[in-house]
Short mmCIF file of C-alpha atoms and ligand atoms in Angstrom, two decimals:
data_model
loop_
_atom_site.label_atom_id
_atom_site.label_comp_id
_atom_site.label_asym_id
_atom_site.label_seq_id
_atom_site.Cartn_x
_atom_site.Cartn_y
_atom_site.Cartn_z
CA MET A 1 103.62 126.09 -73.43
CA GLU A 2 107.09 126.63 -75.72
CA ALA A 3 107.71 123.34 -77.18
CA GLN A 4 111.66 122.21 -76.13
CA LYS A 5 112.84 120.38 -78.68
CA ARG A 6 116.51 119.14 -79.97
CA CYS A 7 116.98 118.95 -83.66
CA LEU A 8 118.10 115.16 -84.43
CA ILE A 9 117.83 114.93 -88.21
CA SER A 10 118.65 118.08 -90.06
CA ARG A 11 117.96 118.86 -93.60
CA GLU A 12 121.04 118.18 -95.35
CA ASP A 13 120.98 114.69 -93.84
CA ILE A 14 117.48 114.15 -94.76
CA ALA A 15 118.24 115.31 -98.60
CA GLN A 16 121.97 113.38 -98.66
CA ARG A 17 119.90 110.18 -97.48
CA ILE A 18 117.06 110.46 -99.61
CA LYS A 19 119.08 111.05 -102.58
CA GLU A 20 120.97 107.42 -101.49
CA LEU A 21 117.20 106.07 -100.79
CA ALA A 22 116.41 106.55 -104.35
CA ALA A 23 119.84 104.98 -105.72
CA GLN A 24 118.76 101.64 -104.10
CA ILE A 25 115.21 102.07 -105.50
CA SER A 26 116.08 103.15 -108.77
CA ARG A 27 118.81 99.95 -108.59
CA ASP A 28 115.82 97.33 -107.45
CA TYR A 29 113.02 98.25 -109.20
CA PRO A 30 115.03 98.95 -113.59
CA GLY A 31 112.49 99.90 -116.21
CA ARG A 32 109.27 98.99 -113.69
CA ASP A 33 106.11 99.91 -113.53
CA LEU A 34 106.25 101.17 -109.46
CA VAL A 35 103.41 101.96 -107.31
CA MET A 36 104.43 104.09 -104.35
CA VAL A 37 101.69 103.99 -101.85
CA GLY A 38 101.99 107.28 -99.13
CA VAL A 39 100.47 106.90 -95.58
CA LEU A 40 99.14 110.10 -95.44
CA LYS A 41 99.24 112.37 -93.71
CA GLY A 42 102.77 111.82 -91.91
CA ALA A 43 104.61 110.48 -95.31
CA PHE A 44 103.51 113.75 -97.50
CA ILE A 45 107.10 115.09 -97.74
CA PHE A 46 108.91 111.71 -97.36
CA LEU A 47 107.01 110.51 -100.77
CA ALA A 48 107.15 114.36 -102.41
CA ASP A 49 110.58 114.54 -101.95
CA LEU A 50 111.44 111.19 -102.69
CA VAL A 51 109.43 110.13 -105.86
CA ARG A 52 111.56 113.66 -107.38
CA ALA A 53 114.85 112.60 -106.31
CA LEU A 54 114.08 109.18 -108.75
CA PRO A 55 115.66 109.05 -112.14
CA PHE A 56 111.75 107.55 -113.70
CA PRO A 57 108.16 108.36 -112.84
CA VAL A 58 106.69 106.24 -110.36
CA VAL A 59 102.31 105.90 -109.85
CA VAL A 60 101.43 107.58 -106.49
CA ASP A 61 98.96 106.53 -104.37
CA PHE A 62 97.98 107.40 -101.01
CA VAL A 63 96.27 105.86 -98.24
CA ARG A 64 94.85 107.34 -94.81
CA LEU A 65 95.38 105.00 -91.46
CA LYS A 66 94.18 106.38 -88.02
CA SER A 67 95.99 104.86 -84.71
CA TYR A 68 96.61 107.53 -83.35
CA GLY A 69 93.96 109.42 -81.47
CA ALA A 70 95.37 113.36 -80.01
CA GLY A 71 98.11 112.30 -77.72
CA THR A 72 101.22 110.41 -78.27
CA THR A 73 100.44 106.89 -77.62
CA SER A 74 99.10 104.35 -80.67
CA SER A 75 95.70 103.40 -79.60
CA GLY A 76 96.19 99.93 -81.19
CA GLU A 77 92.91 100.32 -83.06
CA ILE A 78 94.15 101.26 -87.25
CA HIS A 79 91.30 102.38 -89.51
CA ILE A 80 91.64 102.97 -93.25
CA THR A 81 89.88 106.52 -93.51
CA LYS A 82 91.05 106.45 -96.73
CA ASP A 83 91.99 102.95 -99.29
CA VAL A 84 93.84 102.82 -102.02
CA GLU A 85 92.55 103.81 -105.58
CA GLU A 86 94.74 102.48 -108.29
CA THR A 87 94.55 98.39 -109.57
CA LEU A 88 98.08 97.08 -108.07
CA LYS A 89 96.96 93.76 -108.58
CA ASP A 90 100.49 91.83 -110.65
CA ARG A 91 101.77 95.83 -110.08
CA ASP A 92 105.22 96.11 -107.77
CA VAL A 93 104.12 98.76 -104.86
CA LEU A 94 106.31 100.44 -102.09
CA ILE A 95 104.45 101.33 -98.76
CA VAL A 96 106.25 104.79 -98.14
CA GLU A 97 105.85 105.44 -94.85
CA ASP A 98 106.95 108.14 -92.60
CA ILE A 99 107.76 106.27 -88.67
CA VAL A 100 107.62 102.81 -87.12
CA ASP A 101 107.08 102.26 -83.91
CA LEU A 102 104.99 99.88 -82.24
CA GLY A 103 104.73 98.14 -86.28
CA LEU A 104 101.19 97.48 -86.23
CA THR A 105 100.84 100.56 -88.61
CA LEU A 106 102.44 98.81 -90.72
CA ASP A 107 101.76 95.32 -89.94
CA PHE A 108 98.30 96.20 -90.86
CA LEU A 109 98.96 97.78 -93.74
CA ARG A 110 101.29 95.24 -95.58
CA LYS A 111 98.06 92.59 -94.96
CA HIS A 112 95.87 94.77 -96.09
CA LEU A 113 97.48 96.31 -99.37
CA LEU A 114 99.11 92.42 -99.48
CA THR A 115 94.76 91.01 -100.77
CA HIS A 116 95.47 93.25 -104.16
CA GLN A 117 97.86 90.39 -105.20
CA PRO A 118 100.37 92.60 -106.10
CA ARG A 119 102.88 90.82 -107.75
CA SER A 120 106.03 92.55 -105.23
CA LEU A 121 105.21 94.17 -102.08
CA LYS A 122 107.96 96.24 -100.13
CA ILE A 123 108.11 98.42 -97.65
CA CYS A 124 110.14 102.03 -96.92
CA CYS A 125 109.82 103.78 -94.10
CA LEU A 126 111.69 106.77 -93.45
CA ILE A 127 112.54 106.75 -89.24
CA ASP A 128 113.09 103.09 -87.65
CA LYS A 129 112.04 104.03 -84.04
CA ARG A 130 112.98 100.98 -82.42
CA GLU A 131 112.33 100.78 -78.90
CA ARG A 132 108.60 99.94 -78.49
CA ARG A 133 108.03 97.65 -81.61
CA GLN A 134 105.68 95.00 -80.78
CA VAL A 135 105.18 93.54 -84.29
CA GLU A 136 108.67 92.84 -86.60
CA VAL A 137 107.10 93.84 -90.10
CA PRO A 138 110.08 93.41 -92.42
CA LEU A 139 111.30 96.99 -94.13
CA ASP A 140 113.64 97.07 -97.37
CA TYR A 141 114.37 100.34 -97.08
CA THR A 142 115.15 102.58 -94.00
CA GLY A 143 116.11 106.54 -93.10
CA PHE A 144 117.16 106.38 -90.19
CA VAL A 145 116.78 104.60 -86.87
CA VAL A 146 116.61 105.97 -83.71
CA GLU A 147 115.98 104.20 -80.27
CA LYS A 148 112.86 106.10 -78.84
CA GLY A 149 111.45 109.50 -78.31
CA PHE A 150 108.08 111.66 -80.13
CA LEU A 151 109.71 113.23 -82.89
CA VAL A 152 108.07 115.75 -85.19
CA GLY A 153 108.28 117.46 -88.46
CA TYR A 154 109.06 116.96 -92.01
CA GLY A 155 105.77 115.67 -91.85
CA LEU A 156 105.48 114.07 -88.38
CA ASP A 157 103.21 116.03 -86.35
CA CYS A 158 101.88 116.54 -82.52
CA ALA A 159 98.24 116.80 -82.43
CA GLU A 160 98.24 118.47 -86.12
CA GLY A 161 101.24 120.86 -85.13
CA ASN A 162 105.03 120.71 -85.93
CA ARG A 163 104.11 118.61 -89.13
CA THR A 164 105.63 121.33 -91.41
CA TRP A 165 108.96 121.55 -89.72
CA PRO A 166 111.90 120.76 -92.74
CA GLU A 167 113.73 119.32 -90.05
CA VAL A 168 113.16 116.37 -87.55
CA TYR A 169 112.99 117.24 -83.78
CA GLU A 170 112.92 115.49 -80.60
CA LEU A 171 109.90 117.08 -78.86
CA LEU A 172 111.42 117.02 -74.90
CA ASN A 173 108.19 117.97 -73.03
CA CYS A 174 104.95 116.03 -75.43
P1 LIG B 201 103.03 102.07 -84.86
O1 LIG B 201 104.35 101.55 -85.82
O2 LIG B 201 101.53 101.54 -85.39
O3 LIG B 201 102.85 102.14 -83.70
O4 LIG B 201 102.68 103.55 -85.72
C1 LIG B 201 103.04 104.40 -86.24
C2 LIG B 201 101.96 105.56 -87.00
O5 LIG B 201 102.30 106.12 -85.82
C3 LIG B 201 103.23 106.43 -87.91
O6 LIG B 201 102.58 106.30 -89.13
C4 LIG B 201 103.13 107.51 -87.29
O7 LIG B 201 101.66 108.63 -87.27
C5 LIG B 201 102.58 107.40 -85.51
N1 LIG B 201 104.06 107.83 -84.93
C6 LIG B 201 104.81 106.88 -84.40
N2 LIG B 201 105.47 107.18 -83.35
C7 LIG B 201 105.87 109.04 -83.82
C8 LIG B 201 106.55 109.50 -83.57
O8 LIG B 201 107.36 109.84 -82.98
N3 LIG B 201 106.16 111.01 -83.80
C9 LIG B 201 104.92 111.45 -85.04
N4 LIG B 201 104.15 110.09 -85.43
C10 LIG B 201 104.18 109.20 -84.44
MG1 LIG B 202 102.02 108.07 -89.53
#
């Protein structure tokens, strides 16, 4: 069945917001040794665009977490399937995530990375999806706020589909 979809965030909107986020981040970390930790797979496109919008180089690392199965609801259980490789102790660390829904994933990752004793730990997420939040996580940089819906594109997937679309769409028959 063809996916029924509605464009929610255009390429232009994404590009503009990334410029603004990069400006904010560069003001907050002037001349600092910043490690940006992308959450695979969803954040890879956002992270790639964000680091290239920054006026200084940063160190990039990744974690891979699994919470969703093949469908659109979280199992509630989070597993690390790939951990960070950088030493985070006494360094400024910024988590880069695609979307926050229940909040369980970022809550888990935040607590996990705090055990590495970074100098600071902040979170940058592309989309804050409000409606179903169960755990409040501190979001220091947010690209867009949406109330609800299952979103795909620009890194976000539905059962591995639609990840490479350059805009963000809401799937209407997901
Ligand atoms: P939660 O905040 O623990 O519910 O999980 C957030 C994770 O679930 C994100 O990293 C995404 O991988 C996935 N996720 C949540 N909502 C969506 C969505 O609308 N589209 C695609 N993935 C989503
Ligand atoms: Mg994700």
